[in-house]
Every structure is written in C-alpha cells, then in structure tokens.
PDB file of C-alpha atoms in Angstrom:
ATOM      1  CA  MET A   1     -65.238 -31.666  81.504  1.00  0.00           C
ATOM      2  CA  LEU A   2     -63.235 -30.155  84.379  1.00  0.00           C
ATOM      3  CA  THR A   3     -60.946 -28.405  81.912  1.00  0.00           C
ATOM      4  CA  MET A   4     -63.832 -26.108  80.971  1.00  0.00           C
ATOM      5  CA  ILE A   5     -64.058 -24.659  84.486  1.00  0.00           C
ATOM      6  CA  PRO A   6     -62.328 -21.262  84.624  1.00  0.00           C
ATOM      7  CA  LEU A   7     -59.417 -21.428  87.047  1.00  0.00           C
ATOM      8  CA  LEU A   8     -59.949 -17.848  88.220  1.00  0.00           C
ATOM      9  CA  ILE A   9     -63.100 -18.927  90.021  1.00  0.00           C
ATOM     10  CA  ILE A  10     -60.774 -20.285  92.738  1.00  0.00           C
ATOM     11  CA  PRO A  11     -59.503 -16.866  93.963  1.00  0.00           C
ATOM     12  CA  PHE A  12     -63.063 -15.515  93.581  1.00  0.00           C
ATOM     13  CA  ILE A  13     -64.375 -18.201  95.932  1.00  0.00           C
ATOM     14  CA  ILE A  14     -61.469 -17.796  98.373  1.00  0.00           C
ATOM     15  CA  PHE A  15     -61.991 -14.023  98.558  1.00  0.00           C
ATOM     16  CA  ASN A  16     -65.716 -14.457  99.125  1.00  0.00           C
ATOM     17  CA  LEU A  17     -65.072 -16.967 101.899  1.00  0.00           C
ATOM     18  CA  GLY A  18     -62.820 -14.378 103.530  1.00  0.00           C
ATOM     19  CA  LEU A  19     -65.447 -11.706 102.951  1.00  0.00           C
ATOM     20  CA  ALA A  20     -68.014 -13.908 104.692  1.00  0.00           C
ATOM     21  CA  GLY A  21     -65.773 -13.920 107.763  1.00  0.00           C
ATOM     22  CA  LEU A  22     -64.614 -17.517 107.546  1.00  0.00           C
ATOM     23  CA  PHE A  23     -60.976 -16.508 108.054  1.00  0.00           C
ATOM     24  CA  GLY A  24     -61.506 -13.699 110.561  1.00  0.00           C
ATOM     25  CA  PRO A  25     -61.754  -9.926 110.137  1.00  0.00           C
ATOM     26  CA  ASP A  26     -59.842  -8.662 107.061  1.00  0.00           C
ATOM     27  CA  PRO A  27     -57.786 -11.814 106.520  1.00  0.00           C
ATOM     28  CA  PHE A  28     -56.116 -10.333 103.431  1.00  0.00           C
ATOM     29  CA  ALA A  29     -54.071  -7.895 105.522  1.00  0.00           C
ATOM     30  CA  THR A  30     -52.700 -10.731 107.675  1.00  0.00           C
ATOM     31  CA  GLU A  31     -48.919 -10.944 107.444  1.00  0.00           C
ATOM     32  CA  LEU A  32     -47.574 -14.363 106.477  1.00  0.00           C
ATOM     33  CA  PHE A  33     -43.879 -13.589 106.770  1.00  0.00           C
ATOM     34  CA  SER A  34     -41.304 -10.802 106.451  1.00  0.00           C
ATOM     35  CA  VAL A  35     -37.829 -10.855 104.994  1.00  0.00           C
ATOM     36  CA  GLN A  36     -35.076  -8.362 105.755  1.00  0.00           C
ATOM     37  CA  MET A  37     -33.594  -7.349 102.414  1.00  0.00           C
ATOM     38  CA  MET A  38     -29.936  -6.601 101.771  1.00  0.00           C
ATOM     39  CA  SER A  39     -30.926  -2.971 101.132  1.00  0.00           C
ATOM     40  CA  GLY A  40     -32.212  -2.723 104.679  1.00  0.00           C
ATOM     41  CA  GLY A  41     -35.855  -2.673 103.610  1.00  0.00           C
ATOM     42  CA  LEU A  42     -38.429  -5.068 104.968  1.00  0.00           C
ATOM     43  CA  TRP A  43     -40.440  -7.130 102.471  1.00  0.00           C
ATOM     44  CA  THR A  44     -43.726  -8.452 103.817  1.00  0.00           C
ATOM     45  CA  MET A  45     -45.955 -11.094 102.249  1.00  0.00           C
ATOM     46  CA  THR A  46     -49.622 -10.837 103.207  1.00  0.00           C
ATOM     47  CA  VAL A  47     -52.466 -13.249 102.521  1.00  0.00           C
ATOM     48  CA  GLY A  48     -53.837 -10.788  99.953  1.00  0.00           C
ATOM     49  CA  ASN A  49     -50.512 -10.657  98.135  1.00  0.00           C
ATOM     50  CA  LEU A  50     -50.352 -14.441  98.102  1.00  0.00           C
ATOM     51  CA  LEU A  51     -53.870 -14.634  96.679  1.00  0.00           C
ATOM     52  CA  VAL A  52     -52.864 -12.287  93.851  1.00  0.00           C
ATOM     53  CA  VAL A  53     -49.767 -14.402  93.106  1.00  0.00           C
ATOM     54  CA  VAL A  54     -51.922 -17.549  93.006  1.00  0.00           C
ATOM     55  CA  ALA A  55     -54.347 -15.775  90.655  1.00  0.00           C
ATOM     56  CA  LEU A  56     -51.476 -14.820  88.351  1.00  0.00           C
ATOM     57  CA  LEU A  57     -50.310 -18.442  88.242  1.00  0.00           C
ATOM     58  CA  LEU A  58     -53.873 -19.512  87.449  1.00  0.00           C
ATOM     59  CA  LEU A  59     -53.975 -16.842  84.721  1.00  0.00           C
ATOM     60  CA  PHE A  60     -50.967 -18.544  83.144  1.00  0.00           C
ATOM     61  CA  GLY A  61     -52.906 -21.812  83.174  1.00  0.00           C
ATOM     62  CA  GLU A  62     -55.862 -20.039  81.550  1.00  0.00           C
ATOM     63  CA  MET A  63     -53.575 -18.722  78.811  1.00  0.00           C
ATOM     64  CA  MET A  64     -52.375 -22.256  78.130  1.00  0.00           C
ATOM     65  CA  LYS A  65     -55.982 -23.445  77.951  1.00  0.00           C
ATOM     66  CA  SER A  66     -56.903 -20.686  75.500  1.00  0.00           C
ATOM     67  CA  THR A  67     -54.485 -22.025  72.881  1.00  0.00           C
ATOM     68  CA  ARG A  68     -56.797 -24.983  72.258  1.00  0.00           C
ATOM     69  CA  THR A  69     -58.866 -24.780  69.113  1.00  0.00           C
ATOM     70  CA  SER A  70     -61.871 -26.917  69.875  1.00  0.00           C
ATOM     71  CA  ASN A  71     -65.532 -26.469  70.657  1.00  0.00           C
ATOM     72  CA  ILE A  72     -64.735 -26.722  74.363  1.00  0.00           C
ATOM     73  CA  SER A  73     -62.657 -23.536  74.174  1.00  0.00           C
ATOM     74  CA  VAL A  74     -65.773 -21.546  73.220  1.00  0.00           C
ATOM     75  CA  VAL A  75     -67.521 -22.726  76.388  1.00  0.00           C
ATOM     76  CA  ASP A  76     -64.361 -21.997  78.390  1.00  0.00           C
ATOM     77  CA  HIS A  77     -64.313 -18.401  77.107  1.00  0.00           C
ATOM     78  CA  LEU A  78     -67.994 -17.982  77.895  1.00  0.00           C
ATOM     79  CA  LEU A  79     -67.429 -19.197  81.463  1.00  0.00           C
ATOM     80  CA  SER A  80     -64.444 -16.836  81.814  1.00  0.00           C
ATOM     81  CA  ILE A  81     -66.686 -13.946  80.808  1.00  0.00           C
ATOM     82  CA  ILE A  82     -69.221 -15.026  83.438  1.00  0.00           C
ATOM     83  CA  VAL A  83     -66.479 -15.078  86.102  1.00  0.00           C
ATOM     84  CA  PHE A  84     -65.357 -11.579  85.100  1.00  0.00           C
ATOM     85  CA  VAL A  85     -68.940 -10.284  85.183  1.00  0.00           C
ATOM     86  CA  ALA A  86     -69.359 -11.834  88.646  1.00  0.00           C
ATOM     87  CA  PHE A  87     -66.195 -10.003  89.776  1.00  0.00           C
ATOM     88  CA  LEU A  88     -67.463  -6.738  88.287  1.00  0.00           C
ATOM     89  CA  VAL A  89     -70.959  -6.964  89.750  1.00  0.00           C
ATOM     90  CA  GLU A  90     -69.629  -7.858  93.180  1.00  0.00           C
ATOM     91  CA  PHE A  91     -67.073  -5.042  93.027  1.00  0.00           C
ATOM     92  CA  LEU A  92     -69.812  -2.535  92.220  1.00  0.00           C
ATOM     93  CA  MET A  93     -72.531  -3.852  94.529  1.00  0.00           C
ATOM     94  CA  VAL A  94     -70.832  -5.322  97.637  1.00  0.00           C
ATOM     95  CA  SER A  95     -69.123  -2.903  99.990  1.00  0.00           C
ATOM     96  CA  GLY A  96     -66.644  -5.516 101.259  1.00  0.00           C
ATOM     97  CA  ALA A  97     -65.445  -6.102  97.702  1.00  0.00           C
ATOM     98  CA  ALA A  98     -64.155  -2.520  97.495  1.00  0.00           C
ATOM     99  CA  HIS A  99     -60.743  -3.882  98.432  1.00  0.00           C
ATOM    100  CA  PRO A 100     -57.459  -3.480  96.536  1.00  0.00           C
ATOM    101  CA  VAL A 101     -56.936  -7.252  96.413  1.00  0.00           C
ATOM    102  CA  PHE A 102     -60.400  -7.819  94.947  1.00  0.00           C
ATOM    103  CA  PHE A 103     -59.855  -5.075  92.374  1.00  0.00           C
ATOM    104  CA  THR A 104     -56.557  -6.678  91.328  1.00  0.00           C
ATOM    105  CA  LEU A 105     -58.271 -10.069  91.015  1.00  0.00           C
ATOM    106  CA  MET A 106     -60.975  -8.456  88.881  1.00  0.00           C
ATOM    107  CA  VAL A 107     -58.352  -6.942  86.559  1.00  0.00           C
ATOM    108  CA  ILE A 108     -56.686 -10.357  86.276  1.00  0.00           C
ATOM    109  CA  ALA A 109     -60.065 -11.826  85.265  1.00  0.00           C
ATOM    110  CA  LEU A 110     -60.459  -9.069  82.653  1.00  0.00           C
ATOM    111  CA  ILE A 111     -57.009  -9.830  81.250  1.00  0.00           C
ATOM    112  CA  ASP A 112     -58.003 -13.502  81.114  1.00  0.00           C
ATOM    113  CA  VAL A 113     -61.063 -12.667  79.002  1.00  0.00           C
ATOM    114  CA  LEU A 114     -59.265 -10.270  76.657  1.00  0.00           C
ATOM    115  CA  ALA A 115     -56.114 -12.319  76.226  1.00  0.00           C
ATOM    116  CA  GLY A 116     -58.082 -15.555  75.910  1.00  0.00           C
ATOM    117  CA  PHE A 117     -59.995 -14.201  72.940  1.00  0.00           C
ATOM    118  CA  ALA A 118     -56.862 -12.696  71.401  1.00  0.00           C
ATOM    119  CA  VAL A 119     -54.901 -15.938  71.712  1.00  0.00           C
ATOM    120  CA  SER A 120     -57.817 -18.009  70.415  1.00  0.00           C
ATOM    121  CA  LEU A 121     -58.330 -15.789  67.388  1.00  0.00           C
ATOM    122  CA  ARG A 122     -54.626 -15.783  66.628  1.00  0.00           C
ATOM    123  CA  SER A 123     -54.237 -19.545  66.937  1.00  0.00           C
ATOM    124  CA  ALA A 124     -57.487 -20.200  65.013  1.00  0.00           C
ATOM    125  CA  GLY A 125     -56.215 -18.010  62.164  1.00  0.00           C
ATOM    126  CA  ARG A 126     -53.174 -20.238  61.863  1.00  0.00           C
ATOM    127  CA  ASP A 127     -55.338 -23.351  61.648  1.00  0.00           C
ATOM    128  CA  VAL A 128     -57.149 -22.145  58.523  1.00  0.00           C
ATOM    129  CA  ASN A 129     -56.037 -23.896  55.332  1.00  0.00           C
ATOM    130  CA  LEU A 130     -56.945 -22.181  52.083  1.00  0.00           C
ATOM    131  CA  SER A 131     -55.717 -24.898  49.746  1.00  0.00           C
TER     132      SER A 131
END
C-alpha cells in the first residue's frame, strides 16, 4: 500500500513546511557548506540545492516504480498527476512558491508524470503476447 504513495510528495511537504516558516525566513538560501575547488572557485551547497538533489534521487525511485505492470501502477500514476497538479496550482496561486527551488521541484514532478507514462506504456507493450 505504501508503494503507491508518490515519493515526490516528500519534497513538496518539506518546501511547504519551509514556506510556512517552520525553518526560519527563506531556509532554502541557507548555506550548508562550501568547498574550495582546485580551480580556485568556491562551490556552495544550500538547503534548496540539497532539496533538489533529494528530489532527483526520489525521481529515480519513481522511475523504478513505473516499470511495474500491475493495477497498482495505474493508481501510482494517478497520484503522481495529483502531486504535479498540486505543485502547479501552488506555483500559480501562492506568492511564496514563486521560488526557483519550487519551480525546479515542479519540473521534476512533471518529468515524473511524463516519464512514468512513457516507461509504463513501453514496458506494457513488451508484456503483450500475440500467440
């Protein structure tokens, strides 16, 4: 039952908790650490960057889930669409969601929906036996 829950709801919830002020003002710009590169440049990891990396790892998990060909995968795709629509509505209607990190998370959710359907259709086509 828990495998049907879209993993990308996790960054959605985390961003909204930050938007509600639970982590302070603009927590996504908070610097976690910096590394001096050999080129002399300074690479900085922020909370927002880390949230995007976590979302990309969760997207990989969603891609693995979309290779299943069962009735549960249909519900999983439907829930992924709902998560994307929630991202889109919040992006359009909530002023605090007009943030580059939130936009990137929304695009990741869109890729989840599109790629999930593409992978499911491709793998379902291979399961068809015409003999």
